[in-house]
Every structure is written in structure tokens, then in C-alpha cells.
Coordinates of N, CA, C and O in Angstrom, one line a residue:
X17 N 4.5 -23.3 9.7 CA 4.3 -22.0 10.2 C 3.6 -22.1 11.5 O 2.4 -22.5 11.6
X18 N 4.3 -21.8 12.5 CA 3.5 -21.6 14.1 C 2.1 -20.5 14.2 O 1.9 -19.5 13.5
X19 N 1.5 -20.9 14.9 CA 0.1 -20.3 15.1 C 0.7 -18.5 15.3 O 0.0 -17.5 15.0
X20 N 2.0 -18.4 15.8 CA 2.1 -17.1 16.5 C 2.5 -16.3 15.0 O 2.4 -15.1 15.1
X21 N 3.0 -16.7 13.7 CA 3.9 -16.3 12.8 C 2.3 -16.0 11.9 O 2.1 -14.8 11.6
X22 N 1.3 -17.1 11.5 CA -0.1 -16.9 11.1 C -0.5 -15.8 11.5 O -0.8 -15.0 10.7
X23 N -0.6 -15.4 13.1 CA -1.4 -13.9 13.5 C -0.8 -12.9 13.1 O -1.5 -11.9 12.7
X24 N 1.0 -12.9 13.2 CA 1.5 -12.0 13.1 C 1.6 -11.2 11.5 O 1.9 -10.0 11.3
X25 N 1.2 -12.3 10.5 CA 1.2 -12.3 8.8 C -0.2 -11.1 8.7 O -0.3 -10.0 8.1
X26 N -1.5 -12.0 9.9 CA -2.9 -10.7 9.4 C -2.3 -9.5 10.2 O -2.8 -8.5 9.7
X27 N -1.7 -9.3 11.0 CA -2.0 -8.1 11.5 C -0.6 -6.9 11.2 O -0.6 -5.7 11.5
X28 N 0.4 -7.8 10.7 CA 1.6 -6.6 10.4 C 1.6 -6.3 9.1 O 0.6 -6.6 8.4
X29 N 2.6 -5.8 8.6 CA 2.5 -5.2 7.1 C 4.1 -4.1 6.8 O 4.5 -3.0 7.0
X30 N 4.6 -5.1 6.4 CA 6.6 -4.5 5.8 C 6.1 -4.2 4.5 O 6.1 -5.1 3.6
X31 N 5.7 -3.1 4.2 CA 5.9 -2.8 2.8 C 6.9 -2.1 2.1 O 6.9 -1.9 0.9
X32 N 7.9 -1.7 3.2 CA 9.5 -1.7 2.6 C 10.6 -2.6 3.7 O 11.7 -2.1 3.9
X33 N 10.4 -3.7 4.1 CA 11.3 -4.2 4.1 C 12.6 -4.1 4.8 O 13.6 -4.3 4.0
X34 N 13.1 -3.7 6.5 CA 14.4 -3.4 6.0 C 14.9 -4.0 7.7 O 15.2 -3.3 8.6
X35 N 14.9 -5.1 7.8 CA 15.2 -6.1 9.0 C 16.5 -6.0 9.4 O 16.9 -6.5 10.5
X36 N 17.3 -5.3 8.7 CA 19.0 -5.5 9.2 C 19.1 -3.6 9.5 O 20.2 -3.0 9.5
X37 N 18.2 -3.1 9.7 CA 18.0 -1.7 9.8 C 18.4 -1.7 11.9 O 18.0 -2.7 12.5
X38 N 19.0 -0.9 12.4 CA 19.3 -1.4 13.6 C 18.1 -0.7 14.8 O 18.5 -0.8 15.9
X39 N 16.5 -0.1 14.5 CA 15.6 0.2 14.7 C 14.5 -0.3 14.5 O 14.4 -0.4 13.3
X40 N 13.4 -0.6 15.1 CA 11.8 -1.0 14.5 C 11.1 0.1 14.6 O 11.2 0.6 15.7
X41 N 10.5 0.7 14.0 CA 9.2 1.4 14.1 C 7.7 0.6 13.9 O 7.4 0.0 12.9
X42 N 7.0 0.8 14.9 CA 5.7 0.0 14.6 C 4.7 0.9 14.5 O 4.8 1.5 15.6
X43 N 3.9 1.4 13.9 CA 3.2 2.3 13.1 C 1.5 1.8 13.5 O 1.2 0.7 13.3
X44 N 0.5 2.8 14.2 CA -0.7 2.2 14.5 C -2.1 3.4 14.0 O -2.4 4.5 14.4
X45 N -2.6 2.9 13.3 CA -3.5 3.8 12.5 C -4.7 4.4 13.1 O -5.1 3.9 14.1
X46 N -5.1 5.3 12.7 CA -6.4 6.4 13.4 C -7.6 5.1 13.2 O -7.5 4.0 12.6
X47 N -9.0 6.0 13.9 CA -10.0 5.1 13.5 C -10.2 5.1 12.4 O -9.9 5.9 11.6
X48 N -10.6 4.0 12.3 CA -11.1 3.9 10.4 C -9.7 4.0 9.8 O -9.9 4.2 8.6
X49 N -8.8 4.0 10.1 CA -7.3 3.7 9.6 C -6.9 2.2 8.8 O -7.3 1.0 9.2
X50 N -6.0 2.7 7.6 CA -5.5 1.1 7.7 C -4.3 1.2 7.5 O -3.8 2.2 7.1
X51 N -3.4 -0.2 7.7 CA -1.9 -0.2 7.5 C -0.9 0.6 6.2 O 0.3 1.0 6.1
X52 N -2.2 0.6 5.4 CA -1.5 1.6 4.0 C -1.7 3.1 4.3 O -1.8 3.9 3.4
X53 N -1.7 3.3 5.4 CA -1.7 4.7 5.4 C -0.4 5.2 6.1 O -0.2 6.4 6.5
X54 N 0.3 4.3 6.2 CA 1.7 4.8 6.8 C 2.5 3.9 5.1 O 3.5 3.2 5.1
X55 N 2.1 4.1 4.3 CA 2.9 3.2 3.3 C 4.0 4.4 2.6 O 4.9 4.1 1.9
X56 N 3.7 5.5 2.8 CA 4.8 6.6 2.4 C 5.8 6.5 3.9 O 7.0 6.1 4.0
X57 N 5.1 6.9 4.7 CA 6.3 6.6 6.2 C 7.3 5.9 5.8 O 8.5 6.2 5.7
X58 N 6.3 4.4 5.5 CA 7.4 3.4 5.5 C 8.9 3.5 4.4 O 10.0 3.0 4.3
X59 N 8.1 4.3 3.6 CA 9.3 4.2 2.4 C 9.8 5.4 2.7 O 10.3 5.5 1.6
X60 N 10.0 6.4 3.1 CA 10.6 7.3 3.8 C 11.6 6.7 4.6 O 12.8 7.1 4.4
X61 N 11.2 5.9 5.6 CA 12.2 5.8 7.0 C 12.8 4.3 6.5 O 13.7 3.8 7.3
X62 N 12.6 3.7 5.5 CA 12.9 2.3 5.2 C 15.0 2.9 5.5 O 15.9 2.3 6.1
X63 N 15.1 3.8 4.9 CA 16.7 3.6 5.2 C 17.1 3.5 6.0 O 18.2 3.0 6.2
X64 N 16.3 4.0 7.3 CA 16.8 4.2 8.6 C 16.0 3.4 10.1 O 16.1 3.6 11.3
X65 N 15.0 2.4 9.2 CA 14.4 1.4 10.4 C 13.5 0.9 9.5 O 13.3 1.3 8.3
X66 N 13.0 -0.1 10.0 CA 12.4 -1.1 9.6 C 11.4 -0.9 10.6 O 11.4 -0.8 11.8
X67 N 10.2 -0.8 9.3 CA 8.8 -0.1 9.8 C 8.0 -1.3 9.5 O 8.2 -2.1 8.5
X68 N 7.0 -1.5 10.7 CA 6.4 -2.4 10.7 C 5.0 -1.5 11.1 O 4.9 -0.5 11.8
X69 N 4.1 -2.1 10.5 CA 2.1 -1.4 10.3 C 1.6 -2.3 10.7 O 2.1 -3.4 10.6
X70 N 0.4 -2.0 11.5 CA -0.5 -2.6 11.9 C -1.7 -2.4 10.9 O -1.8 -1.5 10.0
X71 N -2.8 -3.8 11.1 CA -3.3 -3.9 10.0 C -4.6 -4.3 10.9 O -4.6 -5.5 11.2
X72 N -5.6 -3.6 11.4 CA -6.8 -3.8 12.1 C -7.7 -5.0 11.3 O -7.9 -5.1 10.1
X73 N -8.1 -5.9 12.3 CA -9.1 -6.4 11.9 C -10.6 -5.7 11.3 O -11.2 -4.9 12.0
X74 N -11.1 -6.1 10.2 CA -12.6 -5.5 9.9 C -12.2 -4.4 9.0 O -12.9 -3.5 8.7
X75 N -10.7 -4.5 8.5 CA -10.4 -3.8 6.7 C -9.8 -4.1 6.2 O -9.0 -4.9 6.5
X76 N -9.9 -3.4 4.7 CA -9.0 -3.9 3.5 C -8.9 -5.2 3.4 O -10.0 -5.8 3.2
X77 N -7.9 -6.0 3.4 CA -7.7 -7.4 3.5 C -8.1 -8.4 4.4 O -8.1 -9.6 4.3
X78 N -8.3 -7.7 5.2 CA -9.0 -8.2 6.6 C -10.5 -8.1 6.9 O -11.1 -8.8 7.7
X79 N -11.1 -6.9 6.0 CA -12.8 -7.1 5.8 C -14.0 -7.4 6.3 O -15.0 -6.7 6.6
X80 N -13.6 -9.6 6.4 CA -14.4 -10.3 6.6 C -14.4 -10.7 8.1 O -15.4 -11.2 8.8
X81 N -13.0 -10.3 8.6 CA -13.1 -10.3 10.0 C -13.8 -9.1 11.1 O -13.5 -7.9 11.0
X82 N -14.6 -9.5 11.9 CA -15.2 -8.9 12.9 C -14.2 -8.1 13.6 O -13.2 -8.4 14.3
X83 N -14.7 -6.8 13.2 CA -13.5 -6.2 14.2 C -13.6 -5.9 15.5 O -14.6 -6.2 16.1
X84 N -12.5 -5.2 16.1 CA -12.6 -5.4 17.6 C -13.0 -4.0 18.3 O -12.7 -3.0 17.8
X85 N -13.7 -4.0 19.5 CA -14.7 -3.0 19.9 C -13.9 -2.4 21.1 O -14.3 -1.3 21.5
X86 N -12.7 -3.0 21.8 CA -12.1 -2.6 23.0 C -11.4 -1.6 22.2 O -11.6 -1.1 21.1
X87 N -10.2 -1.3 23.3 CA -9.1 -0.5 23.5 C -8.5 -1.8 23.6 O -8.2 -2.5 22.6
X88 N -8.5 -2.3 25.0 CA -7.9 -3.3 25.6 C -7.7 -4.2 24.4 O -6.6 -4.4 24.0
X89 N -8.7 -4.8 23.7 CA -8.8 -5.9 23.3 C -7.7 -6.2 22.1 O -6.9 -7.1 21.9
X90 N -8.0 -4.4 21.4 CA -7.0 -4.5 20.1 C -5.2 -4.3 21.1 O -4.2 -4.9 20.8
X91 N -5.3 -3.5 21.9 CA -3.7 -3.3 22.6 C -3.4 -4.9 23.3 O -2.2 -5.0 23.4
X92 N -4.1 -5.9 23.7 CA -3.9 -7.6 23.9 C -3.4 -8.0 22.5 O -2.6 -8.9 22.3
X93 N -3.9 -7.3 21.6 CA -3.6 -8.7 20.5 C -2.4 -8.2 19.4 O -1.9 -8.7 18.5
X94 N -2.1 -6.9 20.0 CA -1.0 -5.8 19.0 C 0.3 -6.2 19.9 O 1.4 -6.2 19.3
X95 N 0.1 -6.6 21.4 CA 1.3 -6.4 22.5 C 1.5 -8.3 21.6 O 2.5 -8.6 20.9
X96 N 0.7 -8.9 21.9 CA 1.3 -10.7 21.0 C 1.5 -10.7 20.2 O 2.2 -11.6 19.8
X97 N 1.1 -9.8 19.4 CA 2.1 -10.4 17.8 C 3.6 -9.5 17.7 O 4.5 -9.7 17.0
X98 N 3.5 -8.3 18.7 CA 5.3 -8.3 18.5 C 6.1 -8.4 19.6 O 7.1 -7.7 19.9
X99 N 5.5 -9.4 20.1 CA 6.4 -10.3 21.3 C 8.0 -10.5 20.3 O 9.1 -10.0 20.6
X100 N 7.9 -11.1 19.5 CA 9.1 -11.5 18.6 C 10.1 -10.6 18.3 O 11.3 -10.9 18.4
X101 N 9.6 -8.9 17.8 CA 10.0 -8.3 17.1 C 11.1 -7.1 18.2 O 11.5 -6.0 17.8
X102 N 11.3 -7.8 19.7 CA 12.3 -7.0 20.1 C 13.2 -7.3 20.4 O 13.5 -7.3 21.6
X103 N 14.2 -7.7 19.1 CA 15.1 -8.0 18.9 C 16.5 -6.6 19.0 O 17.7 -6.7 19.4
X104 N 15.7 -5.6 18.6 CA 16.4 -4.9 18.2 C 15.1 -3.0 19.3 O 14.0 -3.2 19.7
X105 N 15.6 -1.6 19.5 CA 15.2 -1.5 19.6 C 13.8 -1.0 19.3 O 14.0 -0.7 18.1
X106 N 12.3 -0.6 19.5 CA 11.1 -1.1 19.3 C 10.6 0.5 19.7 O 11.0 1.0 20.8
X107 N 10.0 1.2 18.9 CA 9.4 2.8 19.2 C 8.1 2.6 18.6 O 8.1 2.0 17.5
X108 N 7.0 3.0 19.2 CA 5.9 2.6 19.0 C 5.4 3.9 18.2 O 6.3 4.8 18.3
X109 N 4.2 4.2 17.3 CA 4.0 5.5 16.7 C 2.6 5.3 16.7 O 2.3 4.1 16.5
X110 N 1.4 6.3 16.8 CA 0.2 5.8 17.1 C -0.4 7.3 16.4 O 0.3 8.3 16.7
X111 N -1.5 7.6 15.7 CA -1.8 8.6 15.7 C -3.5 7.8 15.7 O -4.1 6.8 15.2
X112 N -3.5 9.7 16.9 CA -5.6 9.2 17.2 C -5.7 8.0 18.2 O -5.0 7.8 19.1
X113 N -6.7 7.5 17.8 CA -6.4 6.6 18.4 C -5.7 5.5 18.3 O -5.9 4.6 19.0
X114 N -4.9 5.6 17.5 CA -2.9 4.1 17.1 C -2.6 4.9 18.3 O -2.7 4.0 19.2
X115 N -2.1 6.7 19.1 CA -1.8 7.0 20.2 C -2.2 6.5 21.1 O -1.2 6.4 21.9
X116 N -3.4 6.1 21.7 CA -3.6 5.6 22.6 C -3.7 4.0 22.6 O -3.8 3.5 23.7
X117 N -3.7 3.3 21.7 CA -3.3 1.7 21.7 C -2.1 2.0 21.9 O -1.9 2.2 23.1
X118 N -0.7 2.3 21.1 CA 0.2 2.6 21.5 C 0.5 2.9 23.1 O 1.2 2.1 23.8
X119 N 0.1 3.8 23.5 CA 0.2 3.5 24.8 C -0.3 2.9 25.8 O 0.0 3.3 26.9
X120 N -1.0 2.0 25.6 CA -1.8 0.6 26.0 C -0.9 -0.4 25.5 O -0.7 -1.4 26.3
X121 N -0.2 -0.4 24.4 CA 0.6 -1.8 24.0 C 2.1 -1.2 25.1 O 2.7 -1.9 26.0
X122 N 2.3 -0.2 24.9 CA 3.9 0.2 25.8 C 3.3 -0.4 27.1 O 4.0 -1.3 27.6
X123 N 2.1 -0.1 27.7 CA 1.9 -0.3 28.9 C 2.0 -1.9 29.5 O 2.2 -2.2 30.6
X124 N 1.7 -2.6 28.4 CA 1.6 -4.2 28.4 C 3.7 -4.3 28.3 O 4.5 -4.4 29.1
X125 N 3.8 -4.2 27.1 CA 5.6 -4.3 27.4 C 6.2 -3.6 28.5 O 7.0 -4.3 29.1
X126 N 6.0 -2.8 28.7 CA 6.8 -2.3 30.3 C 6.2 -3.3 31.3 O 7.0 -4.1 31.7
X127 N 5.0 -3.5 31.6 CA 4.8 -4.6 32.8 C 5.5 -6.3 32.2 O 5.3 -7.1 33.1
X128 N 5.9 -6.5 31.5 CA 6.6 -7.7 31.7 C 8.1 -7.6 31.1 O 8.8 -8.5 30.7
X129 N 8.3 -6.0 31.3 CA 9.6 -5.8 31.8 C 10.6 -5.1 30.2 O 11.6 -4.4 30.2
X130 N 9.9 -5.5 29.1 CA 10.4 -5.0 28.0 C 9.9 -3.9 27.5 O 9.0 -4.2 26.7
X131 N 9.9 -3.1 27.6 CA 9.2 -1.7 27.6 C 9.8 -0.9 26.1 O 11.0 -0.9 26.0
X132 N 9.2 -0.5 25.3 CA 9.5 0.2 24.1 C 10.5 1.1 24.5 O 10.6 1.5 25.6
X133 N 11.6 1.4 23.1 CA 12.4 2.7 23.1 C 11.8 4.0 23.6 O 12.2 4.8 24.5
X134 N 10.6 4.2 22.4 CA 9.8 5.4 22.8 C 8.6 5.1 22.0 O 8.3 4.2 21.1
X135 N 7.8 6.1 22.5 CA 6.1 6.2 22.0 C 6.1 7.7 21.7 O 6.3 8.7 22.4
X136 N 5.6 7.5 20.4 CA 5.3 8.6 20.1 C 3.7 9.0 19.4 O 3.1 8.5 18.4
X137 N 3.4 9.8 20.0 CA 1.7 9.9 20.2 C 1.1 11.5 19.0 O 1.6 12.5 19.3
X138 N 0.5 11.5 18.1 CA 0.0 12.7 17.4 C -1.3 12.1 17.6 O -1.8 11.0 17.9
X139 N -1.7 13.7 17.3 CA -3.3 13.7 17.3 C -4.1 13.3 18.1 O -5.3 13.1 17.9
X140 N -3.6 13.3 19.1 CA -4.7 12.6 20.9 C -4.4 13.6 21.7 O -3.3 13.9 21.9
X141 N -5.5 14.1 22.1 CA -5.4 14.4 23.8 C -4.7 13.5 24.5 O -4.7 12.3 24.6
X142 N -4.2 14.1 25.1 CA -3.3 13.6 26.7 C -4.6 13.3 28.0 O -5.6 13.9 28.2
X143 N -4.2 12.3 28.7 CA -4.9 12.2 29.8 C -4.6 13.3 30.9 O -3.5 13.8 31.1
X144 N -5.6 13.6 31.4 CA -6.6 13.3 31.6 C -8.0 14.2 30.7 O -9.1 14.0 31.1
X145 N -7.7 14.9 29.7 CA -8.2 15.1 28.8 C -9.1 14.5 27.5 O -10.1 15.0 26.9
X146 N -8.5 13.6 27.5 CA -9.3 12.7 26.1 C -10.6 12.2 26.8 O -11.6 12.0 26.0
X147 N -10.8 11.9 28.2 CA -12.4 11.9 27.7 C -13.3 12.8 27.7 O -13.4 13.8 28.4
X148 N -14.2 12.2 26.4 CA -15.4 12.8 26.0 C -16.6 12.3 26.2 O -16.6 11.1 26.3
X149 N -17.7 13.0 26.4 CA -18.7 12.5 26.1 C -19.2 12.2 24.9 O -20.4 12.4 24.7
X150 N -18.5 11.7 23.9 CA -19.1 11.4 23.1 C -19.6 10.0 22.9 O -19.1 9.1 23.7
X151 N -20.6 9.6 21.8 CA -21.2 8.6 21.9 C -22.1 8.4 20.6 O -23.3 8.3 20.4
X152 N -20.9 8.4 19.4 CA -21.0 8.6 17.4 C -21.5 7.0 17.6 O -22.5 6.6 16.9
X153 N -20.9 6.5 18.3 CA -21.0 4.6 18.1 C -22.4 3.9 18.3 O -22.8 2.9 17.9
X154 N -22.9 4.9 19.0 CA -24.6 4.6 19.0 C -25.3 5.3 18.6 O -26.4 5.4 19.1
X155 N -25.0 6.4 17.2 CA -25.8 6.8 16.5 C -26.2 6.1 15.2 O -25.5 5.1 15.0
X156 N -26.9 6.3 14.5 CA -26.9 6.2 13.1 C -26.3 6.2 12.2 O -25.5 7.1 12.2
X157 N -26.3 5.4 11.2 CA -25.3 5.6 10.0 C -24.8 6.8 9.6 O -23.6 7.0 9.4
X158 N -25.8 7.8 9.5 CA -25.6 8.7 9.1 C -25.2 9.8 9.5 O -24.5 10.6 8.8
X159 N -25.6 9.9 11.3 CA -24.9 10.5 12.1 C -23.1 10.4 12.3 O -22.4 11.3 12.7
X160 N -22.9 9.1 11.9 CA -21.3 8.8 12.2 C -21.0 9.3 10.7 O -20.3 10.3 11.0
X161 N -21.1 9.4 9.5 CA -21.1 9.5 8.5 C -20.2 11.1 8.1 O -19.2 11.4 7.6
X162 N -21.6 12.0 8.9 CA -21.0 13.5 9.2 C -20.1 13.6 9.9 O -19.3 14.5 9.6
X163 N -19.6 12.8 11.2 CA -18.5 13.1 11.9 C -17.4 12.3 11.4 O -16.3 12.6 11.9
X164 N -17.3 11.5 10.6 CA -16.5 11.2 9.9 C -16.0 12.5 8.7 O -14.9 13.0 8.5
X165 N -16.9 12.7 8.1 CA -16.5 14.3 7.4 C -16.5 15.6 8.4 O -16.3 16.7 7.9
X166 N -16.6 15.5 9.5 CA -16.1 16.5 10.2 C -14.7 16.4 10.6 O -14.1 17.5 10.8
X167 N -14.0 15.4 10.7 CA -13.0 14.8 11.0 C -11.7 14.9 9.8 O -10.5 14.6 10.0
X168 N -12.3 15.4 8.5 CA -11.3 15.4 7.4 C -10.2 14.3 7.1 O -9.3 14.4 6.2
X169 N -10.5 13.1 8.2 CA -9.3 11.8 7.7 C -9.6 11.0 6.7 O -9.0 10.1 6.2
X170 N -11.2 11.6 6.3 CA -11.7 10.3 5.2 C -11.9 10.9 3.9 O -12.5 12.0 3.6
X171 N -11.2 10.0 3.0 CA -11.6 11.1 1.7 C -12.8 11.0 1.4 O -13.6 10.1 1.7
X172 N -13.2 12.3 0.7 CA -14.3 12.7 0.5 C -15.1 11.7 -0.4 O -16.3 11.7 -0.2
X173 N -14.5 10.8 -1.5 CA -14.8 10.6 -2.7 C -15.0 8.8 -2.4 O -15.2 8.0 -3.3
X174 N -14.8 8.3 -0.5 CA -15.1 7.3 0.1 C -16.5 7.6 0.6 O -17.4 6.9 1.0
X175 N -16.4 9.3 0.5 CA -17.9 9.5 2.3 C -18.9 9.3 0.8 O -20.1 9.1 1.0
X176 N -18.6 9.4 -0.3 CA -19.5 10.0 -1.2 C -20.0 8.7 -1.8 O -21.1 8.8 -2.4
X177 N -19.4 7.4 -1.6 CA -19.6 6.5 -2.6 C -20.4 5.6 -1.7 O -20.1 5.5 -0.5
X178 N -21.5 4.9 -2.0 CA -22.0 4.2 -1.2 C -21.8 2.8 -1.0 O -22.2 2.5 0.1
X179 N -21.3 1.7 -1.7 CA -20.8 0.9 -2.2 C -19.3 1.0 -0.8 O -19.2 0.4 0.3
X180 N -18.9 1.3 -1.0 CA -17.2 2.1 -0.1 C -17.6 1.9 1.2 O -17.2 1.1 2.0
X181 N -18.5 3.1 1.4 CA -19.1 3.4 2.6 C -19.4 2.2 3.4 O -18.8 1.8 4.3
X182 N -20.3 1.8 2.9 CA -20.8 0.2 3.3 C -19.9 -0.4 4.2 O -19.9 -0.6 5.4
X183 N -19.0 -0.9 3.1 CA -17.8 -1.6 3.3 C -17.0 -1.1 4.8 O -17.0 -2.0 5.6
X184 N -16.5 0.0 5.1 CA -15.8 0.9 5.9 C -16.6 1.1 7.4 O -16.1 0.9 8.5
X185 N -17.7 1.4 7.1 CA -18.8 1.9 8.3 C -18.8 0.4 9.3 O -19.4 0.8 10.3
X186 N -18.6 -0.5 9.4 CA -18.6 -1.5 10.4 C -17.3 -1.3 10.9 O -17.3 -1.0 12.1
X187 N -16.6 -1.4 10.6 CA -14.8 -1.2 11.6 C -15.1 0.3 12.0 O -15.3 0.5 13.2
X188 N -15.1 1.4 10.9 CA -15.3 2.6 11.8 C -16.3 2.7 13.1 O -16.2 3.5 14.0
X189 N -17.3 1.7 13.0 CA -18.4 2.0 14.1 C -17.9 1.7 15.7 O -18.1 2.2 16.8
X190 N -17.0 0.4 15.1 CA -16.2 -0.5 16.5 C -14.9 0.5 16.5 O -14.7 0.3 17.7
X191 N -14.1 1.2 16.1 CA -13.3 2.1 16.6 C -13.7 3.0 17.1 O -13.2 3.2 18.2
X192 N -14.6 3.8 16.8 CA -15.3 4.5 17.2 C -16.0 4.5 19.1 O -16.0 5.4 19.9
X193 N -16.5 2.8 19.2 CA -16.9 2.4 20.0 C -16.0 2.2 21.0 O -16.1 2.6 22.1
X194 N -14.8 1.3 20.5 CA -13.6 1.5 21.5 C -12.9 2.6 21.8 O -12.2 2.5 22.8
X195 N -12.9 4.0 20.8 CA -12.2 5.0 21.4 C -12.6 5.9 22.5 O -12.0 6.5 23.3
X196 N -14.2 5.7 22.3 CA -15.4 6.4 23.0 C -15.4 5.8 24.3 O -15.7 6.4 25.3
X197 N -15.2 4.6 24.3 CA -15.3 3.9 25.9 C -14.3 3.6 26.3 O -14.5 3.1 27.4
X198 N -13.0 3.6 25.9 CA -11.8 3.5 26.8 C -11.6 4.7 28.0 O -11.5 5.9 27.8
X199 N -11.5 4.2 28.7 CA -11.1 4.8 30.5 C -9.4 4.0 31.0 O -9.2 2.8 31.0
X200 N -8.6 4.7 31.1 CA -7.4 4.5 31.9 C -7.7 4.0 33.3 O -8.7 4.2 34.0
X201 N -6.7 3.0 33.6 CA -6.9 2.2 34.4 C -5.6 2.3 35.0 O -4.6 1.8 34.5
X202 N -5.4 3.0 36.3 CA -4.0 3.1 36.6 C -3.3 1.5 37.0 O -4.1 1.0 37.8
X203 N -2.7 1.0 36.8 CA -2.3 0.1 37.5 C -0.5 -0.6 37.1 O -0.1 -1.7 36.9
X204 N 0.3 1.0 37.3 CA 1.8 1.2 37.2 C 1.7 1.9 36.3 O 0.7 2.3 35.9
X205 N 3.2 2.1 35.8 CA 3.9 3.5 35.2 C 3.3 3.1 33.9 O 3.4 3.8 32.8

């Protein structure tokens, strides 16, 4: 197994399977998101493409890994592991912030010329809009805690458990941190 097929095993996720489908969908999760959260998507559209999830470092199965704090850093390491997979054509889907990696990973494939079918973005502001002053990533546990329940993406019965919480609150903190400090950088279409 090549070093590039190992990365691409932690970070994707076919939980329906369907490679002779003549479409890819690649699917990229909100903060604090994980690849099972498109696992209805996938069995939905399994007849009609072959859905491929991203699977963030610093959850679920992935846990023990330090997660990542950029924009940039996670759209570098999402644009390399589906170098392989455009075979066929490749539509990116991003909600939150998966929208704006998504459009950070299209931005990396269009500059070396293979550029996605389409991107399709929910739940983000559009530029020049999305920035905020916010700054949840340098509060307190607790503070991120409530905005995570202000936000309604987290179940309740996770914000409630502490044990859970634990677990969760270090990836959420670095999404958080990379959504808060990503700035657009023009440099082409």
C-alpha cells in the first residue's frame, strides 16, 4: 500500500460504495462535523454517484490525531488525497465550513488545471461577507460550549454529557480557530 492510498484510507469514507457510478461527490463536514454525517446522503445518492466523505482529523476514528487549525492546512491535505479520484467527473459539497474548504480545495484543483465539475456550498456566507469578528476559539470551554448550542448542529444529549464533550471540544476548538481566521487570498479565479 503506497504512502498516498494510507492517507487517503484516514481521511475518506465510501460508506455506500458505488465506483462504476459515472459521478464523485465528495462531501465535507461543518465544524465539529464528521464523515457520518453525510452517511444518509451517501445512501441516498449511492444510485446516482459515488459519494466519497471527508473524515477530519481530531474525531471519531481519528480522535487521537491532532487536529488541524488552518483553512489552508485542512484544504492542502483534502486537495492530496483526491488527486486520484478524477477519474471521472468530481463536485465538491461543503456545508459551513466543508463550504469554504470546498472552495479552497476547487481553488487548489483549478490552479493545476483540473478544476471540479461544481461546488456546491450551504450554510456559509459568501465573500465578502463571512468575515466575522468572532473569536469562540480563544474563549473558554464554556463559552464555546453555548455557542455550540446556539448553533443547533450539536445534539443536545452530546452538549449534555461530559464524558462526550471532552472528547469533541478539541477538534471543535481548532475548527473553530480555522474558520475564525481564514481571510481569502486572491490569487486567480
Amino acid at each position: 500500500m503506497s504512502i498516498h492510498e494510507t492517507e487517503a484510507e484516514l481521511w475518506i469514507r465510501r460508506f455506500h460504495p458505488a465506483p462504476e457510478k459515472p459521478i464523485r461527490l465528495v462531501c465535507l463536514p461543518h465544524a465539529g462535523g464528521t464523515a457520518s454525517s453525510f452517511f444518509r446522503y451517501s445512501q441516498v445518492l449511492a444510485a446516482t454517484a459515488d459519494v466519497l466523505t471527508i473524515q477530519y482529523p481530531g474525531r471519531q476514528d481519528r480522535r487521537h490525531e491532532p487536529p488541524l487549525t488552518t483553512v489552508s492546512a485542512l484544504a492542502d491535505r483534502i486537495h492530496r488525497v483526491l488527486a486520484p479520484y478524477h477519474d471521472r467527473p468530481l463536485f465538491l459539497f461543503g456545508h459551513s465550513m466543508g463550504g469554504v474548504l470546498g472552495f479552497e480545495v476547487a481553488r487548489r484543483m483549478e490552479r493545476e488545471g483540473r478544476p471540479p465539475s461544481g461546488l456546491i456550498v450551504s450554510g456559509r456566507r459568501a465573500p465578502p461577507d463571512i468575515y466575522a469578528a468572532d473569536n469562540v476559539h480563544t474563549r473558554g470551554d464554556e463559552a464555546l460550549i453555548a455557542e455550540m448550542s446556539t448553533l443547533s448542529g450539536t445534539d443536545p444529549g452530546v452538549l449534555a454529557d461530559e464524558e462526550i464533550l471532552r472528547m469533541v471540544l478539541p477538534a471543535m476548538r481548532a475548527d473553530f480557530k480555522a474558520i475564525e481566521t481564514y481571510r481569502y487570498r486572491p490569487d486567480g479565479p
